[in-house]
Amino acid sequence: MRLRPTGLGAKGALFFAAVVLLFFATAYSNLFFLLTTFLGTLGALGATGAWRNLRGVSVELVSVEAAATGDPHALRIRVTGPRGKIVYGVLVDAVIDGHVRCIAEVALARVGETIDAAQKGMPRGVHSIEALTVRSRHPFGVCMATATTTVRAEVIAHPRPAATPIANAHGHAGDGTKPPGGDEESIASLREWRQGDAVRHIHWKATARRGSPIVKEFERHGGEGVDLVIDRRCELASLETALSEATRCVLEAAATRQALRLRSQDASLELDADRPEVAPLLRWLASAMPLPKNAPPPPVASQRSITLTSVAHGGVDA
Amino acid sequence: MPEALRWLFLGIVLLDLAFVQLTGTVTSPWLWALWSCAAVTPLLARLHEHAWYRATWNAAVVASFAFLVHDAVTSGLLHMLEDGLLLSALCQVHLLNNIGQRQRPDLLFFNSFLIAFVTSFFCGDLGWSIAFAAYAGLLVLALQLHVCLPRSGDPPKGAVRTIARDGLSRSAVALALTGAVFLLWPRDFKREGWMSDSLHIGGAPIVAFADQVRLDRTSTPTLSEAPVMRLVMPDGELPPTHWRGATFVQFDGAGWQQFRIRDFGNRRATDTPWTVASATQWRRAATGDQGSKGTTRRDDASAQCAVTLFDTSGGRLFLPLLTSSFDLEFTAGALVDPKADGIVALVDFGEGPREVRYTVRAGAPQQLAELSATARALLTQTPENVPGPLRSVEQELRRTAPPDASAAQRAEHARSWLAGSRRYELPGTPGAARTLDDFLLGTGGGHCEHFATALCLLLRMQAIPSRVVGGYVAQEQDAATGAFVVRQKHAHAWVEAWFPGHGWVTLDATPEGAVATAADDDGLLADARKWMEGVWSQVTGFGEEERAAMFSWIGDSITQFALLVVSCPLESSLVIALVALLLAYRRRLRQLRRPAAVRGLEAAMRRLRLSLQDGETPRELLVRAASQAANPLAIETLERAVIAHEQERYRS
């Protein structure tokens, strides 16, 4: 933990020095001594109070939510330290890409509590959180106590989803709610229940027979969702547009539990319809950059694929 | 800004205005305007969004500021103080009105302390101390809330209450620590500052004997309970009332110059000189037939009076006018220096404070047959431009006095007129006169120096030689011992007039019982006030002697406790054992409140002599311990403890 004077503390120290100087310049007076002592006591209590307030306290990152470019990111921070302790005037800073940003300010926090923090909108990309710092000026604002924790986490600022759906060449015209791809499904097999499985997927008869929860596994007719191919041999502006379209597809696919494959040069990611994990796809979308025009082409598009951007069109080629 | 903080700032500014009001130096219209502006600040906050309001407010502040600066530069020192205090108060009200997004409250905090600090020089009395106690609590609370509460948005429910609770306990700690440092810190109570002569800043004024008489005091002095003398008379007789310390002969319009022998040119010009009778005794020829006038009904007491002087800082042996001799109990390390005006100076070379005991034998000294021409001229001297009110009063006295009245009768007439027609007020209190003219016109009450000055000048205008005398009055009798106790608050000024054939006579125009009346009221509130004033005067009058007495008391208490322990070993052992058990039980309770997983982890870490570093998790500690190739058994224990800790910690 580090302790340093604040601006108010520095001004207070100067003020105190002036008072002490005047005290010694004039004849001794009990009232003067009392006032000088009170001022000194406030300073001493301010320093010791700041140290005691943050002693043994640190913060740890619980979660960071990905957000569209420019949208605030929600973070959850847990305060750790001696059980039952109350920490006053908590400010939490995050070192993101080498820059210190204040992400939370709360009047008081109990150890073990989780604080809701927010990071202002960031440009598209994957930004690394290098450290979390908890600081406090409590009690009098004359000293700032700081405790830093090294963390390894990322803030994903993915492209803002496009406002309008992609017109599908294969007749799956986007209606704004569902991605292209089949949505009829039938039971493919049974398996043991795993954490995260929906209750509605439990096969009750098989569960009753075996005595442990059994769930149904489904397969979709009409295939395996849709291939989303992004050709990155284009200008940045074109790529941004394509990435926005792709982000909309990915988020809608996840929301409606549709399978989706995202392909591009040296990238192939899948969104499982049953257990949709959008984070890897969003991370890739956040970090995707244009390639030179002589770069190899993306994987060959299938019948059900949608190709976004190309050298020829320089825009969406859906 | 959170609403709670806004109210606290308002409280601080109102207390600042109270500090300024307590000094009594600022005229009411200005202060009332500031009080009103501060009080309506919560309402004015709604108008902040309007440009016309901001423009009007700022224009008014700039205009007031310019006027006050101009007034401070062009007026005298007295008004400079008034203007300075007004400027500070105006600044506070302006800050209060603008604090928020654009204005941080740092300046408000500093300025408020500065106002409390500066006003303590002029009115460090009980009222100021009560205001400061309230201010200290508000300041600590406001600082904490300012630091803790987020700048935007409302604080969570209960947060303000929790912080306020913490702030109150911290205020108590701050005050207790201040008190402890005040009592225990070693320091020189008689230190002279290296800039005292230039700055002329002393402590808060108190009523006490002084080498000067000034009429331009504007701050209310503290009535100090510190004892100065104890007077013991045989067989319950009453001691003389007026005990002289200095005489003042030349009036400069705002105060009096002390008697200087070089002005009179002769040691026998005004008073019968003292002669050394022995190593410890001084005397002067007595006639034994002199009486007294006015309120000095006991000044002709003939018995011996045993005096114990506790405070020698005045550098005087206080004596009644009618003293024929005095005996000192010691003279070693002290120089007794009788002056030509009958005053006896005492220069004490002893280290530290000590009591001086002496015996006063009352009896009228042989008076001079006639004053010298120089002395008469000096003692009847009036200001070149006699103030109009003084001339009016003098004419009124001439008109109302009996046509064939003697000089003594005319003097008594003037004394009784002043005592009956003018009221008594301590300086700086509401209704107190700010000038001699105020007092003479009756528009303001005066203190003893006003009464003495007015009487002395009125006598001189009637060609009666007179002088102002400073000293103490003996009026408080200790019911238990019968002795009279003279305290600092009994400091007083009166007049001595010279009449052919009678010599010097004491005349006191101050209404009877006016000296230190503030502490002599009856009733529960008055008693409480008296008690608080007593406590506060002990604080302001705390000195080396009191500090030594406190340490002595602490030492005695420890010794007595040790003796008690030694004399009652069985009972003492029992008490010590009980205390130890209680402490152990409390410690155990504290440990039990912590989860077993945490205690297990701590024990495992202790076994490996490791501790968590900043930001290190128990799991990382385990890796560190394993990398250090420590005892495998201990590592295994630590691993189990870490797992248990993680389960406890993250089970939710």
PDB file of N, CA, C and O in Angstrom, chain B residues 550-578:
ATOM      1  N   MET B 550      -0.624  18.703  37.652  1.00  0.00           N
ATOM      2  CA  MET B 550      -1.272  17.561  37.017  1.00  0.00           C
ATOM      3  C   MET B 550      -0.347  16.341  37.028  1.00  0.00           C
ATOM      4  O   MET B 550      -0.764  15.229  37.367  1.00  0.00           O
ATOM      5  N   PHE B 551       0.930  16.567  36.670  1.00  0.00           N
ATOM      6  CA  PHE B 551       1.876  15.451  36.677  1.00  0.00           C
ATOM      7  C   PHE B 551       2.053  14.909  38.090  1.00  0.00           C
ATOM      8  O   PHE B 551       2.179  13.702  38.297  1.00  0.00           O
ATOM      9  N   SER B 552       2.059  15.819  39.023  1.00  0.00           N
ATOM     10  CA  SER B 552       2.194  15.397  40.420  1.00  0.00           C
ATOM     11  C   SER B 552       0.999  14.532  40.818  1.00  0.00           C
ATOM     12  O   SER B 552       1.147  13.503  41.487  1.00  0.00           O
ATOM     13  N   TRP B 553      -0.190  14.937  40.370  1.00  0.00           N
ATOM     14  CA  TRP B 553      -1.400  14.163  40.690  1.00  0.00           C
ATOM     15  C   TRP B 553      -1.333  12.781  40.047  1.00  0.00           C
ATOM     16  O   TRP B 553      -1.662  11.776  40.687  1.00  0.00           O
ATOM     17  N   ILE B 554      -0.847  12.744  38.790  1.00  0.00           N
ATOM     18  CA  ILE B 554      -0.740  11.449  38.103  1.00  0.00           C
ATOM     19  C   ILE B 554       0.254  10.554  38.852  1.00  0.00           C
ATOM     20  O   ILE B 554      -0.003   9.384  39.108  1.00  0.00           O
ATOM     21  N   GLY B 555       1.390  11.147  39.211  1.00  0.00           N
ATOM     22  CA  GLY B 555       2.406  10.388  39.936  1.00  0.00           C
ATOM     23  C   GLY B 555       1.871   9.866  41.263  1.00  0.00           C
ATOM     24  O   GLY B 555       2.069   8.693  41.618  1.00  0.00           O
ATOM     25  N   ASP B 556       1.162  10.741  41.977  1.00  0.00           N
ATOM     26  CA  ASP B 556       0.593  10.345  43.270  1.00  0.00           C
ATOM     27  C   ASP B 556      -0.413   9.213  43.096  1.00  0.00           C
ATOM     28  O   ASP B 556      -0.461   8.271  43.890  1.00  0.00           O
ATOM     29  N   SER B 557      -1.214   9.326  42.051  1.00  0.00           N
ATOM     30  CA  SER B 557      -2.231   8.304  41.809  1.00  0.00           C
ATOM     31  C   SER B 557      -1.582   6.954  41.556  1.00  0.00           C
ATOM     32  O   SER B 557      -2.033   5.920  42.062  1.00  0.00           O
ATOM     33  N   ILE B 558      -0.517   6.969  40.746  1.00  0.00           N
ATOM     34  CA  ILE B 558       0.177   5.705  40.439  1.00  0.00           C
ATOM     35  C   ILE B 558       0.783   5.123  41.705  1.00  0.00           C
ATOM     36  O   ILE B 558       0.679   3.932  41.990  1.00  0.00           O
ATOM     37  N   THR B 559       1.394   6.013  42.480  1.00  0.00           N
ATOM     38  CA  THR B 559       2.010   5.548  43.733  1.00  0.00           C
ATOM     39  C   THR B 559       0.953   4.958  44.664  1.00  0.00           C
ATOM     40  O   THR B 559       1.159   3.886  45.260  1.00  0.00           O
ATOM     41  N   GLN B 560      -0.147   5.663  44.770  1.00  0.00           N
ATOM     42  CA  GLN B 560      -1.213   5.167  45.655  1.00  0.00           C
ATOM     43  C   GLN B 560      -1.753   3.826  45.168  1.00  0.00           C
ATOM     44  O   GLN B 560      -2.020   2.925  45.964  1.00  0.00           O
ATOM     45  N   PHE B 561      -1.852   3.699  43.846  1.00  0.00           N
ATOM     46  CA  PHE B 561      -2.334   2.441  43.291  1.00  0.00           C
ATOM     47  C   PHE B 561      -1.344   1.320  43.598  1.00  0.00           C
ATOM     48  O   PHE B 561      -1.731   0.217  44.000  1.00  0.00           O
ATOM     49  N   ALA B 562      -0.061   1.630  43.403  1.00  0.00           N
ATOM     50  CA  ALA B 562       0.965   0.622  43.684  1.00  0.00           C
ATOM     51  C   ALA B 562       0.933   0.216  45.155  1.00  0.00           C
ATOM     52  O   ALA B 562       1.035  -0.977  45.500  1.00  0.00           O
ATOM     53  N   LEU B 563       0.767   1.208  46.024  1.00  0.00           N
ATOM     54  CA  LEU B 563       0.708   0.912  47.461  1.00  0.00           C
ATOM     55  C   LEU B 563      -0.496   0.045  47.790  1.00  0.00           C
ATOM     56  O   LEU B 563      -0.426  -0.874  48.612  1.00  0.00           O
ATOM     57  N   LEU B 564      -1.590   0.351  47.111  1.00  0.00           N
ATOM     58  CA  LEU B 564      -2.816  -0.425  47.326  1.00  0.00           C
ATOM     59  C   LEU B 564      -2.618  -1.883  46.910  1.00  0.00           C
ATOM     60  O   LEU B 564      -3.023  -2.811  47.610  1.00  0.00           O
ATOM     61  N   VAL B 565      -1.942  -2.044  45.763  1.00  0.00           N
ATOM     62  CA  VAL B 565      -1.677  -3.406  45.265  1.00  0.00           C
ATOM     63  C   VAL B 565      -0.799  -4.163  46.255  1.00  0.00           C
ATOM     64  O   VAL B 565      -1.047  -5.333  46.560  1.00  0.00           O
ATOM     65  N   VAL B 566       0.219  -3.473  46.751  1.00  0.00           N
ATOM     66  CA  VAL B 566       1.153  -4.133  47.682  1.00  0.00           C
ATOM     67  C   VAL B 566       0.460  -4.461  49.009  1.00  0.00           C
ATOM     68  O   VAL B 566       0.659  -5.533  49.598  1.00  0.00           O
ATOM     69  N   SER B 567      -0.383  -3.551  49.453  1.00  0.00           N
ATOM     70  CA  SER B 567      -1.012  -3.758  50.768  1.00  0.00           C
ATOM     71  C   SER B 567      -2.129  -4.814  50.715  1.00  0.00           C
ATOM     72  O   SER B 567      -2.439  -5.426  51.722  1.00  0.00           O
ATOM     73  N   CYS B 568      -2.736  -5.010  49.564  1.00  0.00           N
ATOM     74  CA  CYS B 568      -3.804  -6.015  49.446  1.00  0.00           C
ATOM     75  C   CYS B 568      -3.458  -7.000  48.332  1.00  0.00           C
ATOM     76  O   CYS B 568      -4.054  -6.936  47.236  1.00  0.00           O
ATOM     77  N   PRO B 569      -2.477  -7.866  48.543  1.00  0.00           N
ATOM     78  CA  PRO B 569      -1.999  -8.722  47.445  1.00  0.00           C
ATOM     79  C   PRO B 569      -3.063  -9.685  46.922  1.00  0.00           C
ATOM     80  O   PRO B 569      -3.178  -9.912  45.723  1.00  0.00           O
ATOM     81  N   LEU B 570      -3.867 -10.257  47.832  1.00  0.00           N
ATOM     82  CA  LEU B 570      -4.848 -11.265  47.416  1.00  0.00           C
ATOM     83  C   LEU B 570      -5.927 -10.636  46.529  1.00  0.00           C
ATOM     84  O   LEU B 570      -6.217 -11.124  45.419  1.00  0.00           O
ATOM     85  N   GLU B 571      -6.479  -9.533  46.986  1.00  0.00           N
ATOM     86  CA  GLU B 571      -7.533  -8.861  46.234  1.00  0.00           C
ATOM     87  C   GLU B 571      -6.995  -8.358  44.888  1.00  0.00           C
ATOM     88  O   GLU B 571      -7.677  -8.475  43.845  1.00  0.00           O
ATOM     89  N   SER B 572      -5.770  -7.830  44.943  1.00  0.00           N
ATOM     90  CA  SER B 572      -5.177  -7.308  43.716  1.00  0.00           C
ATOM     91  C   SER B 572      -4.970  -8.409  42.689  1.00  0.00           C
ATOM     92  O   SER B 572      -5.260  -8.244  41.499  1.00  0.00           O
ATOM     93  N   SER B 573      -4.458  -9.554  43.182  1.00  0.00           N
ATOM     94  CA  SER B 573      -4.225 -10.680  42.266  1.00  0.00           C
ATOM     95  C   SER B 573      -5.531 -11.125  41.648  1.00  0.00           C
ATOM     96  O   SER B 573      -5.602 -11.440  40.444  1.00  0.00           O
ATOM     97  N   LEU B 574      -6.567 -11.116  42.471  1.00  0.00           N
ATOM     98  CA  LEU B 574      -7.885 -11.528  41.980  1.00  0.00           C
ATOM     99  C   LEU B 574      -8.371 -10.588  40.871  1.00  0.00           C
ATOM    100  O   LEU B 574      -8.849 -11.036  39.822  1.00  0.00           O
ATOM    101  N   VAL B 575      -8.220  -9.312  41.113  1.00  0.00           N
ATOM    102  CA  VAL B 575      -8.668  -8.319  40.115  1.00  0.00           C
ATOM    103  C   VAL B 575      -7.864  -8.453  38.819  1.00  0.00           C
ATOM    104  O   VAL B 575      -8.407  -8.455  37.715  1.00  0.00           O
ATOM    105  N   ILE B 576      -6.527  -8.623  38.985  1.00  0.00           N
ATOM    106  CA  ILE B 576      -5.662  -8.755  37.795  1.00  0.00           C
ATOM    107  C   ILE B 576      -6.046 -10.012  37.010  1.00  0.00           C
ATOM    108  O   ILE B 576      -6.139 -10.008  35.779  1.00  0.00           O
ATOM    109  N   ALA B 577      -6.302 -11.104  37.742  1.00  0.00           N
ATOM    110  CA  ALA B 577      -6.684 -12.352  37.079  1.00  0.00           C
ATOM    111  C   ALA B 577      -8.001 -12.179  36.334  1.00  0.00           C
ATOM    112  O   ALA B 577      -8.162 -12.663  35.203  1.00  0.00           O
ATOM    113  N   LEU B 578      -8.935 -11.490  36.963  1.00  0.00           N
ATOM    114  CA  LEU B 578     -10.241 -11.266  36.322  1.00  0.00           C
ATOM    115  C   LEU B 578     -10.092 -10.449  35.035  1.00  0.00           C
ATOM    116  O   LEU B 578     -10.698 -10.767  34.004  1.00  0.00           O
TER     117      LEU B 578
END
